[in-house]
Amino acid sequence: MPRSNGSPFFTGGIRQAVLLRVLPRLGEFPETERREVLARAGETRFDLIEWVGVLGGVMFVTWLLRFDPAQAASLPLPLLYLAQFIAAAPLLLLVVGPFYLRCTLRGLDLEVERRRRAQSSGIRR
């Protein structure tokens, strides 16, 4: 029986379909190498645009979720922080997520180029 590393809903075909839809360059790699390639692509360092986007996105979401003095006085502070956290998670996904996706796509492009160079040097020998 194969080992599952995630939710039963996202095992097999559905997870692969979503990954290939979001990261189309991943389809250039055999299925057995995809997990390793994704790990290497995820280690790619941010460039200047991505750093500015992530920092600006976090500042923007923080500004959006600031407390009113009336809100802070009417509710207990832990409840306010919990509500702010629950609201921040999807906002950060929408605002900052594209910069992480851009970095991962750039890392996949580097992996594709590395693979092509390795194949072309192997053929010439």
PDB file of C-alpha atoms in Angstrom:
ATOM      1  CA  MET A   1       0.000   0.000   0.000  1.00  0.00           C
ATOM      2  CA  PRO A   2       1.511   3.372  -0.978  1.00  0.00           C
ATOM      3  CA  ARG A   3       2.299   5.838   1.764  1.00  0.00           C
ATOM      4  CA  SER A   4       0.235   9.028   1.864  1.00  0.00           C
ATOM      5  CA  ASN A   5       1.892  12.302   2.902  1.00  0.00           C
ATOM      6  CA  GLY A   6      -1.167  14.480   3.092  1.00  0.00           C
ATOM      7  CA  SER A   7      -4.883  14.726   3.173  1.00  0.00           C
ATOM      8  CA  PRO A   8      -6.716  11.814   1.532  1.00  0.00           C
ATOM      9  CA  PHE A   9      -8.530  14.366  -0.642  1.00  0.00           C
ATOM     10  CA  PHE A  10      -5.330  15.660  -2.200  1.00  0.00           C
ATOM     11  CA  THR A  11      -3.630  12.346  -2.869  1.00  0.00           C
ATOM     12  CA  GLY A  12      -2.937  11.123  -6.331  1.00  0.00           C
ATOM     13  CA  GLY A  13      -4.621  12.697  -9.312  1.00  0.00           C
ATOM     14  CA  ILE A  14      -6.270  15.747  -7.779  1.00  0.00           C
ATOM     15  CA  ARG A  15      -3.073  17.001  -6.153  1.00  0.00           C
ATOM     16  CA  GLN A  16      -1.079  16.423  -9.342  1.00  0.00           C
ATOM     17  CA  ALA A  17      -3.717  18.170 -11.449  1.00  0.00           C
ATOM     18  CA  VAL A  18      -3.695  21.224  -9.188  1.00  0.00           C
ATOM     19  CA  LEU A  19       0.111  21.361  -9.119  1.00  0.00           C
ATOM     20  CA  LEU A  20       0.359  21.042 -12.889  1.00  0.00           C
ATOM     21  CA  ARG A  21      -2.281  23.753 -13.357  1.00  0.00           C
ATOM     22  CA  VAL A  22      -0.515  26.186 -11.034  1.00  0.00           C
ATOM     23  CA  LEU A  23       3.040  25.180 -12.013  1.00  0.00           C
ATOM     24  CA  PRO A  24       2.889  24.095 -15.685  1.00  0.00           C
ATOM     25  CA  ARG A  25       6.680  23.722 -16.026  1.00  0.00           C
ATOM     26  CA  LEU A  26       6.493  20.913 -13.491  1.00  0.00           C
ATOM     27  CA  GLY A  27       5.053  18.728 -16.257  1.00  0.00           C
ATOM     28  CA  GLU A  28       8.470  18.653 -17.930  1.00  0.00           C
ATOM     29  CA  PHE A  29       9.771  16.412 -15.148  1.00  0.00           C
ATOM     30  CA  PRO A  30       8.932  12.746 -14.573  1.00  0.00           C
ATOM     31  CA  GLU A  31       6.412  12.167 -11.813  1.00  0.00           C
ATOM     32  CA  THR A  32       9.012  10.466  -9.626  1.00  0.00           C
ATOM     33  CA  GLU A  33      11.237  13.589  -9.611  1.00  0.00           C
ATOM     34  CA  ARG A  34       8.554  16.223  -9.040  1.00  0.00           C
ATOM     35  CA  ARG A  35       8.664  16.278  -5.240  1.00  0.00           C
ATOM     36  CA  GLU A  36      12.437  16.785  -5.235  1.00  0.00           C
ATOM     37  CA  VAL A  37      12.270  19.410  -7.991  1.00  0.00           C
ATOM     38  CA  LEU A  38       9.581  21.321  -6.075  1.00  0.00           C
ATOM     39  CA  ALA A  39      11.722  21.246  -2.937  1.00  0.00           C
ATOM     40  CA  ARG A  40      14.706  22.686  -4.831  1.00  0.00           C
ATOM     41  CA  ALA A  41      12.521  25.284  -6.555  1.00  0.00           C
ATOM     42  CA  GLY A  42      11.100  26.309  -3.178  1.00  0.00           C
ATOM     43  CA  GLU A  43      14.620  27.029  -1.927  1.00  0.00           C
ATOM     44  CA  THR A  44      15.100  29.739  -4.557  1.00  0.00           C
ATOM     45  CA  ARG A  45      16.006  33.093  -3.058  1.00  0.00           C
ATOM     46  CA  PHE A  46      13.679  36.054  -3.524  1.00  0.00           C
ATOM     47  CA  ASP A  47      14.726  38.767  -5.944  1.00  0.00           C
ATOM     48  CA  LEU A  48      14.225  42.488  -5.239  1.00  0.00           C
ATOM     49  CA  ILE A  49      10.701  42.634  -6.713  1.00  0.00           C
ATOM     50  CA  GLU A  50       9.568  39.687  -4.613  1.00  0.00           C
ATOM     51  CA  TRP A  51      11.091  41.106  -1.413  1.00  0.00           C
ATOM     52  CA  VAL A  52       9.430  44.464  -1.969  1.00  0.00           C
ATOM     53  CA  GLY A  53       6.130  42.748  -2.805  1.00  0.00           C
ATOM     54  CA  VAL A  54       6.163  40.552   0.295  1.00  0.00           C
ATOM     55  CA  LEU A  55       7.118  43.394   2.623  1.00  0.00           C
ATOM     56  CA  GLY A  56       4.628  45.773   1.013  1.00  0.00           C
ATOM     57  CA  GLY A  57       1.906  43.127   1.127  1.00  0.00           C
ATOM     58  CA  VAL A  58       2.467  42.412   4.806  1.00  0.00           C
ATOM     59  CA  MET A  59       2.428  46.148   5.581  1.00  0.00           C
ATOM     60  CA  PHE A  60      -0.764  46.612   3.545  1.00  0.00           C
ATOM     61  CA  VAL A  61      -2.565  43.727   5.286  1.00  0.00           C
ATOM     62  CA  THR A  62      -1.386  45.031   8.653  1.00  0.00           C
ATOM     63  CA  TRP A  63      -2.759  48.462   7.802  1.00  0.00           C
ATOM     64  CA  LEU A  64      -6.075  46.954   6.683  1.00  0.00           C
ATOM     65  CA  LEU A  65      -6.503  45.042   9.934  1.00  0.00           C
ATOM     66  CA  ARG A  66      -5.693  47.831  12.377  1.00  0.00           C
ATOM     67  CA  PHE A  67      -7.916  48.277  15.438  1.00  0.00           C
ATOM     68  CA  ASP A  68     -10.339  51.130  16.003  1.00  0.00           C
ATOM     69  CA  PRO A  69     -10.144  52.577  19.511  1.00  0.00           C
ATOM     70  CA  ALA A  70     -13.853  51.738  19.897  1.00  0.00           C
ATOM     71  CA  GLN A  71     -13.235  48.115  18.854  1.00  0.00           C
ATOM     72  CA  ALA A  72     -10.299  47.763  21.210  1.00  0.00           C
ATOM     73  CA  ALA A  73     -12.394  49.009  24.108  1.00  0.00           C
ATOM     74  CA  SER A  74     -15.453  46.866  23.382  1.00  0.00           C
ATOM     75  CA  LEU A  75     -13.863  43.413  23.022  1.00  0.00           C
ATOM     76  CA  PRO A  76     -11.227  41.550  25.009  1.00  0.00           C
ATOM     77  CA  LEU A  77      -7.768  41.841  23.469  1.00  0.00           C
ATOM     78  CA  PRO A  78      -7.222  38.070  22.893  1.00  0.00           C
ATOM     79  CA  LEU A  79     -10.501  37.924  20.947  1.00  0.00           C
ATOM     80  CA  LEU A  80      -9.439  40.882  18.806  1.00  0.00           C
ATOM     81  CA  TYR A  81      -6.097  39.232  18.050  1.00  0.00           C
ATOM     82  CA  LEU A  82      -7.815  35.959  17.144  1.00  0.00           C
ATOM     83  CA  ALA A  83     -10.218  37.748  14.792  1.00  0.00           C
ATOM     84  CA  GLN A  84      -7.308  39.647  13.256  1.00  0.00           C
ATOM     85  CA  PHE A  85      -5.366  36.423  12.713  1.00  0.00           C
ATOM     86  CA  ILE A  86      -8.355  34.696  11.090  1.00  0.00           C
ATOM     87  CA  ALA A  87      -8.848  37.655   8.753  1.00  0.00           C
ATOM     88  CA  ALA A  88      -5.116  37.984   7.996  1.00  0.00           C
ATOM     89  CA  ALA A  89      -4.552  34.439   6.753  1.00  0.00           C
ATOM     90  CA  PRO A  90      -6.679  34.635   3.567  1.00  0.00           C
ATOM     91  CA  LEU A  91      -5.657  38.244   2.937  1.00  0.00           C
ATOM     92  CA  LEU A  92      -1.975  37.336   3.104  1.00  0.00           C
ATOM     93  CA  LEU A  93      -2.607  34.396   0.797  1.00  0.00           C
ATOM     94  CA  LEU A  94      -4.199  36.719  -1.763  1.00  0.00           C
ATOM     95  CA  VAL A  95      -1.784  39.638  -1.441  1.00  0.00           C
ATOM     96  CA  VAL A  96       1.572  37.968  -0.732  1.00  0.00           C
ATOM     97  CA  GLY A  97       0.961  34.527  -2.255  1.00  0.00           C
ATOM     98  CA  PRO A  98       1.587  35.630  -5.861  1.00  0.00           C
ATOM     99  CA  PHE A  99       5.118  36.730  -4.942  1.00  0.00           C
ATOM    100  CA  TYR A 100       5.874  33.299  -3.464  1.00  0.00           C
ATOM    101  CA  LEU A 101       4.380  31.706  -6.579  1.00  0.00           C
ATOM    102  CA  ARG A 102       6.553  33.937  -8.791  1.00  0.00           C
ATOM    103  CA  CYS A 103       9.649  32.847  -6.866  1.00  0.00           C
ATOM    104  CA  THR A 104       8.712  29.167  -7.172  1.00  0.00           C
ATOM    105  CA  LEU A 105       8.060  29.550 -10.908  1.00  0.00           C
ATOM    106  CA  ARG A 106      11.451  31.198 -11.307  1.00  0.00           C
ATOM    107  CA  GLY A 107      13.016  28.301  -9.391  1.00  0.00           C
ATOM    108  CA  LEU A 108      11.265  25.806 -11.683  1.00  0.00           C
ATOM    109  CA  ASP A 109      12.629  27.666 -14.714  1.00  0.00           C
ATOM    110  CA  LEU A 110      16.126  27.340 -13.249  1.00  0.00           C
ATOM    111  CA  GLU A 111      15.581  23.609 -12.672  1.00  0.00           C
ATOM    112  CA  VAL A 112      14.392  23.138 -16.261  1.00  0.00           C
ATOM    113  CA  GLU A 113      17.482  24.958 -17.565  1.00  0.00           C
ATOM    114  CA  ARG A 114      19.749  22.918 -15.282  1.00  0.00           C
ATOM    115  CA  ARG A 115      18.160  19.714 -16.573  1.00  0.00           C
ATOM    116  CA  ARG A 116      18.496  20.775 -20.220  1.00  0.00           C
ATOM    117  CA  ARG A 117      22.169  21.657 -19.721  1.00  0.00           C
ATOM    118  CA  ALA A 118      22.794  18.298 -18.065  1.00  0.00           C
ATOM    119  CA  GLN A 119      21.056  16.431 -20.889  1.00  0.00           C
ATOM    120  CA  SER A 120      22.873  18.339 -23.629  1.00  0.00           C
ATOM    121  CA  SER A 121      26.267  17.808 -21.998  1.00  0.00           C
ATOM    122  CA  GLY A 122      25.468  14.105 -21.577  1.00  0.00           C
ATOM    123  CA  ILE A 123      24.574  13.728 -25.265  1.00  0.00           C
ATOM    124  CA  ARG A 124      27.804  15.382 -26.480  1.00  0.00           C
ATOM    125  CA  ARG A 125      30.040  12.981 -24.552  1.00  0.00           C
TER     126      ARG A 125
END
